[in-house]
Amino acid sequence: MANFAKPENALKRAEELINVGQKQDALQALHNLITSKRYRAWQKPHEKIMFKYVELCVDMRKGRFAKDGLIQYRIVCQHVNVSSLEEVIKHFMHLSTQKAEQARSQAEALEEALDVDDLEADKRPQDLMLSYVSGEKGKDRSDRELVTPWFKFLWETYRTVLEILRNNSKLEALYAMTAHRAFQFCKQYKRTTEFRRLCEIIRNHLANLNKYKDQRDRPDLSAPESLQLYLDTRFEQLKIATELGLWQEAFRSVEDIHGLMSIVKKTPKASLMVVYYAKLTEIFWISSSHLYHAYAWLNLFSLQKSFNKNLSQKDLQLIASSVVLAALSVTPYNQTRGASHLELENEKERNLRMSNLIGFNLESKLENREVLSRSAVLTELVSKGVLSCATQEVKDLYHLLENDFLPLDVASKIHPLLMKISKLGGKLTSASSVPEVQLSQYVPSLERLATLRLLKQVSQLYQTMKIESLSQMSPFYEFSMVEKISVDAVKHNFIAMKVDHMKGAVLFGNMGLESDKLQDHLTVFAESLNKSRAMIYPAPKKASKLCEVLPGLGEIVDKEHRRLLARKSIIEKRKEEQERQLLEMEREEESKRQHLLKKTEEAEKKRLAAMFEQQRAERIRKEIEERELEEAQALLQETEKHLKRGKKKPILDGEKLTKQTLIERALSEQLKERQEQEKRLQKVAKTMDHLERAKREEAAPLIEAAFQRRLVEEKVLHEREQQLEVELSRQRHDGDLKEKNRLARMLENKMIFQERVISRRQSEFDQRRVEREERIKQIIQAQKQERDIKRKKIFYVRSEEEKIKKMREEEEARKREEAERRRKEEAEHKAKMDEIAEKQRQRERELEEKERLRREALLGRAPEGISRPSELPAGSHTTEPVVAAPAAAAPTPGKYVPRFRRERPESSGPAPPSEPDRWGKPAPSEPDRRAAGSRAPPLQSDRWTSGSRAPPQDSDRLAGGGSRATPPDLNRLGGGSGSSKAEPWRSSRVRNPQRG
């Protein structure tokens, strides 16, 4: 299998193979592409590939390939682009139908080509040899070779498409269209077997749809569109079945429609129900079910009268007459009398089933079903007014058969009515579903019913009658037919009569007379024997014995009665068991017979198939052996005949004769003859053309002269008719004047009557106008009061809404004021806290400065940092440290004073030069110490003082009295014992500038 990178490459490869004549390889390549799992994602080229694929399948009649490809394509595009599948299927059906039509037209053309005068003139050598080999006629052979294969393929196409589209909600319309086209195919070509199979296929699809309700994309029958499509398909099936005469299939279609509507619990539209009952009437009439036929006609009449607004009076009379005659055609007695229990049960079930179909009951409950009978349908006819709509002849017939008692004249009065009724009927113009009504179909049944009524009434009036008299009273049948009808009536207990052919008489009697005698004759015989025995052997009269027997007599009678009942029940059980055994035996015999028949048929089919294959092989072998010789001989004879007739050059004896040379020679001779015949035809056509032209030239002046004579005659005729019309107009005018003068005498009376009528109507009009104005005033007053009440209600509602709105606004204003007040209080509280924190920080700075000065004084250093005004806070008391510094710096007797202090006692003097420390390094000068102090990182206290809001730790320090706060200058100095004890973490973070 070749793998293609793109689907388009497969299509190109297939076209290349088709161009070189390898269609099978092209079809196989496309089939491999379609069934491959590699190309399961739908693309646009897939549709073109499927078009080419189905074209190849149709050309080569590969139905199985087409089915496989369409199934795979449905899987590919089911959930992506289902319309593409629809287009492919439509193209497939169009090609199949087109090929079938072409084959049919080709077969017809061949059939017409055979219908010529000289069969040997245009017959080819191949046709001649084929006619010798095969004994078939031309039409049968052409149908078998051309038409039948394409019809088979078209039928397979319809089956394949229906199988692919079944139970698919997205392609319901295409499924219905395919079913309709298949129905039309069966109808057009009279394919009854295929129609039965098609109905069974559609029936199985619906059964599977109801059986497997969890399928994906399953059609929903409760949807109106889906239900309408299924109903249209079933009704089309019903119509085609009746047109083809398949009445059993038509009845099954009716059951399908009823079953479909029972599933969805809905009744179809009236137009469809009319078709339903119209087809039921045909089915029941064909099946001789006259009672069901009458009920179907009754329902059809009700629907037409209720829903067909265009129904004319004539059509309504015809339909009503059909209903009445159908009801009268029902046999007036029950034909199930004397039937077995099984037959009665089957008949009961059949009646219930027919009642559901006719009444279209969708419920299966027994209590909802009505009993169908002749008396019931006649009562319903009268109650629904159907009889009143029928023709007068039908009404008279109904009264004679059902109401009147005229035993001597009933047949003579019914016979002319039946003659008139047989002539009624015809096509209906306003009832499309019932195109034609023929009342003559009911005449045989009505004649039978009239004969039964005659016999029934005569039996009530006479006890004995001659056969000749009875035959004269019944003009419909001979006495032999009357005798057959009476036998059936006596069998079903409708009448009681006997025919005595020895005496030539008919005996009528009581229906229960013979049955009573047959029932009691054994009892009478037993009583007579008891009387005889008692007379011969009289019983001794013993009072004592009688007294002994009388007390136990009741018990003996009861025991004997129970014994008889038990015996009767045993007999009934034995009868039932015997009937059951007989029925089982019949069923077993029937099954064995069917099985044996089936085996016999299969064996016969196999034998015939084997014999056919053997004959076919033998015939082919003989054809292969004799074909060359026969062809050569036929061609040689044909060639010699043409050579003799045309005086052509004969075949040389030494020339080598082969099949090919003979065929070429024969074809060339036929071609030359055909060319000569065409030349002759052209010459004849030219001659005929000249002849026709000469005829027309001679006939032209004659035609003109005839035309002029016709003009003169018509002018005279016109003048005569005009004068006649003037005379008639004058006479009509004189008559109109006389009529006017006669009517002028009544003009005065007419004016008096007119004034009287106008005055009366004017008074009535004035009175009604006054009443109307009074009524209008009352209505206006009531509307005015209603508007006032409505305005008051609206005013009250609006005032209440304004009050509520005002209260809400006041509440919102109060809440805003309360929020504003709280915000101001919080701001004031915050400002106070900030001020307290600022004072606390100021106090801490002052304390730190004092501590620093104290430490410097203790260490004996000059307060250089005091000369820097930026290091002191604004507003601090600097007087005290400045004054105290000289005192602290004054030399104390007996104490060591450094050199720089001895040389510069005041802080304002220049700084002494730096001396090296104990490690030999020069001491840092004051600017260096200041620079080192400025490079130190800012402490947290500096950040606290720079902001306007104190950090969270300030509140704790303020609450604790500020004892934990450490000034930044003290941290810079480092080394203090108080600092390390108070804040050890600060001494670890800040480096001593003197050591840096």
CSV table of C-alpha atoms in Angstrom, one decimal, residues 440-605:
chain,number,residue,atom,x,y,z
A,440,SER,CA,-71.4,0.0,-7.9
A,441,GLN,CA,-68.9,-2.1,-5.9
A,442,TYR,CA,-71.5,-2.4,-3.1
A,443,VAL,CA,-74.3,-3.8,-5.3
A,444,PRO,CA,-73.4,-7.5,-5.0
A,445,SER,CA,-73.3,-7.3,-1.2
A,446,LEU,CA,-76.5,-5.3,-1.1
A,447,GLU,CA,-78.2,-7.9,-3.4
A,448,ARG,CA,-77.1,-10.6,-0.9
A,449,LEU,CA,-78.4,-8.6,2.0
A,450,ALA,CA,-81.8,-8.0,0.2
A,451,THR,CA,-82.1,-11.8,-0.3
A,452,LEU,CA,-81.4,-12.4,3.4
A,453,ARG,CA,-84.0,-9.8,4.4
A,454,LEU,CA,-86.5,-11.4,2.0
A,455,LEU,CA,-86.0,-14.9,3.5
A,456,LYS,CA,-86.1,-13.5,7.0
A,457,GLN,CA,-89.4,-11.7,6.5
A,458,VAL,CA,-91.0,-14.5,4.5
A,459,SER,CA,-90.0,-17.0,7.3
A,460,GLN,CA,-91.9,-14.8,9.7
A,461,LEU,CA,-95.0,-14.7,7.6
A,462,TYR,CA,-95.2,-18.2,6.0
A,463,GLN,CA,-94.5,-21.8,7.0
A,464,THR,CA,-94.4,-23.3,3.5
A,465,MET,CA,-93.8,-21.7,0.1
A,466,LYS,CA,-93.2,-23.1,-3.4
A,467,ILE,CA,-89.7,-22.8,-4.9
A,468,GLU,CA,-91.2,-21.1,-8.0
A,469,SER,CA,-92.8,-18.4,-5.9
A,470,LEU,CA,-89.7,-17.7,-4.0
A,471,SER,CA,-87.6,-17.6,-7.2
A,472,GLN,CA,-90.1,-15.0,-8.6
A,473,MET,CA,-89.8,-12.9,-5.5
A,474,SER,CA,-86.0,-12.8,-5.7
A,475,PRO,CA,-84.9,-11.2,-9.0
A,476,PHE,CA,-81.2,-11.0,-8.1
A,477,TYR,CA,-80.2,-14.6,-8.1
A,478,GLU,CA,-81.3,-18.0,-9.3
A,479,PHE,CA,-82.7,-20.4,-6.8
A,480,SER,CA,-79.4,-22.3,-6.6
A,481,MET,CA,-77.6,-19.2,-5.4
A,482,VAL,CA,-80.5,-18.4,-3.0
A,483,GLU,CA,-80.1,-21.9,-1.6
A,484,LYS,CA,-76.4,-21.4,-1.0
A,485,ILE,CA,-77.1,-18.0,0.8
A,486,SER,CA,-79.9,-19.7,2.9
A,487,VAL,CA,-77.6,-22.6,3.9
A,488,ASP,CA,-75.0,-20.1,5.3
A,489,ALA,CA,-77.8,-18.2,7.1
A,490,VAL,CA,-79.2,-21.4,8.6
A,491,LYS,CA,-75.7,-22.5,9.7
A,492,HIS,CA,-75.2,-19.2,11.6
A,493,ASN,CA,-78.7,-19.4,13.1
A,494,PHE,CA,-80.1,-16.4,11.3
A,495,ILE,CA,-83.2,-18.2,9.8
A,496,ALA,CA,-84.7,-21.7,10.1
A,497,MET,CA,-85.8,-23.3,6.9
A,498,LYS,CA,-85.6,-26.5,4.8
A,499,VAL,CA,-85.8,-27.1,1.1
A,500,ASP,CA,-87.8,-30.1,0.0
A,501,HIS,CA,-86.9,-30.7,-3.7
A,502,MET,CA,-89.1,-33.7,-3.9
A,503,LYS,CA,-92.2,-31.6,-3.2
A,504,GLY,CA,-90.7,-28.4,-4.7
A,505,ALA,CA,-91.4,-26.4,-1.5
A,506,VAL,CA,-89.5,-24.5,1.1
A,507,LEU,CA,-90.4,-25.1,4.8
A,508,PHE,CA,-90.0,-22.4,7.4
A,509,GLY,CA,-90.1,-23.2,11.1
A,510,ASN,CA,-89.3,-22.1,14.6
A,511,MET,CA,-85.6,-21.9,15.2
A,512,GLY,CA,-85.7,-23.6,18.6
A,513,LEU,CA,-88.1,-26.4,17.6
A,514,GLU,CA,-85.7,-29.1,16.4
A,515,SER,CA,-83.1,-28.3,19.0
A,516,ASP,CA,-85.6,-28.8,21.9
A,517,LYS,CA,-86.7,-32.1,20.4
A,518,LEU,CA,-83.1,-33.3,20.0
A,519,GLN,CA,-82.3,-32.2,23.5
A,520,ASP,CA,-85.3,-33.9,25.2
A,521,HIS,CA,-85.9,-37.0,23.1
A,522,LEU,CA,-83.8,-39.2,25.4
A,523,THR,CA,-85.7,-38.0,28.5
A,524,VAL,CA,-89.1,-38.7,26.8
A,525,PHE,CA,-87.8,-42.1,25.8
A,526,ALA,CA,-86.7,-42.9,29.4
A,527,GLU,CA,-90.0,-41.8,30.8
A,528,SER,CA,-92.0,-43.9,28.4
A,529,LEU,CA,-89.9,-47.0,29.3
A,530,ASN,CA,-90.4,-46.3,33.0
A,531,LYS,CA,-94.2,-46.1,32.4
A,532,SER,CA,-94.1,-49.4,30.5
A,533,ARG,CA,-92.1,-51.2,33.2
A,534,ALA,CA,-94.4,-49.9,35.8
A,535,MET,CA,-97.4,-51.2,33.9
A,536,ILE,CA,-95.8,-54.6,33.4
A,537,TYR,CA,-94.3,-54.9,36.8
A,538,PRO,CA,-96.3,-52.8,39.2
A,539,ALA,CA,-94.5,-52.0,42.4
A,540,PRO,CA,-96.0,-53.3,45.7
A,541,LYS,CA,-97.7,-50.8,47.9
A,542,LYS,CA,-95.8,-50.8,51.2
A,543,ALA,CA,-96.2,-47.7,53.3
A,544,SER,CA,-93.4,-48.7,55.6
A,545,LYS,CA,-90.9,-49.0,52.8
A,546,LEU,CA,-92.0,-45.6,51.4
A,547,CYS,CA,-91.5,-44.0,54.7
A,548,GLU,CA,-88.0,-45.4,54.9
A,549,VAL,CA,-87.0,-44.2,51.5
A,550,LEU,CA,-88.4,-40.6,51.7
A,551,PRO,CA,-86.0,-39.2,54.3
A,552,GLY,CA,-82.9,-40.2,52.2
A,553,LEU,CA,-84.3,-39.1,48.9
A,554,GLY,CA,-82.9,-35.6,49.0
A,555,GLU,CA,-79.4,-36.8,49.8
A,556,ILE,CA,-79.6,-39.3,46.9
A,557,VAL,CA,-80.7,-36.6,44.5
A,558,ASP,CA,-77.8,-34.3,45.7
A,559,LYS,CA,-75.3,-37.1,45.3
A,560,GLU,CA,-76.6,-37.9,41.8
A,561,HIS,CA,-76.5,-34.3,40.9
A,562,ARG,CA,-72.9,-33.9,42.1
A,563,ARG,CA,-71.9,-37.1,40.2
A,564,LEU,CA,-73.4,-35.7,37.0
A,565,LEU,CA,-71.6,-32.4,37.4
A,566,ALA,CA,-68.3,-34.2,38.0
A,567,ARG,CA,-68.9,-36.3,34.9
A,568,LYS,CA,-69.7,-33.2,32.9
A,569,SER,CA,-66.5,-31.5,34.0
A,570,ILE,CA,-64.5,-34.6,33.3
A,571,ILE,CA,-66.0,-34.8,29.8
A,572,GLU,CA,-65.2,-31.1,29.2
A,573,LYS,CA,-61.6,-31.5,30.4
A,574,ARG,CA,-61.2,-34.5,28.1
A,575,LYS,CA,-62.5,-32.5,25.2
A,576,GLU,CA,-60.2,-29.6,25.9
A,577,GLU,CA,-57.2,-32.0,26.3
A,578,GLN,CA,-58.1,-33.7,23.1
A,579,GLU,CA,-58.4,-30.4,21.3
A,580,ARG,CA,-55.1,-29.3,22.7
A,581,GLN,CA,-53.4,-32.6,21.7
A,582,LEU,CA,-54.9,-32.3,18.2
A,583,LEU,CA,-53.7,-28.7,18.0
A,584,GLU,CA,-50.2,-29.7,19.1
A,585,MET,CA,-50.1,-32.5,16.6
A,586,GLU,CA,-51.2,-30.2,13.9
A,587,ARG,CA,-48.5,-27.7,14.8
A,588,GLU,CA,-45.8,-30.4,14.9
A,589,GLU,CA,-47.0,-31.8,11.6
A,590,GLU,CA,-47.0,-28.3,10.1
A,591,SER,CA,-43.5,-27.6,11.5
A,592,LYS,CA,-42.2,-30.9,10.1
A,593,ARG,CA,-43.9,-30.3,6.8
A,594,GLN,CA,-42.4,-26.8,6.6
A,595,HIS,CA,-39.0,-28.2,7.6
A,596,LEU,CA,-39.2,-30.9,5.0
A,597,LEU,CA,-40.4,-28.5,2.4
A,598,LYS,CA,-37.6,-26.1,3.2
A,599,LYS,CA,-35.0,-28.9,2.9
A,600,THR,CA,-36.6,-30.0,-0.3
A,601,GLU,CA,-36.5,-26.5,-1.7
A,602,GLU,CA,-32.9,-26.1,-0.6
A,603,ALA,CA,-31.9,-29.4,-2.2
A,604,GLU,CA,-33.8,-28.5,-5.4
A,605,LYS,CA,-32.1,-25.1,-5.5
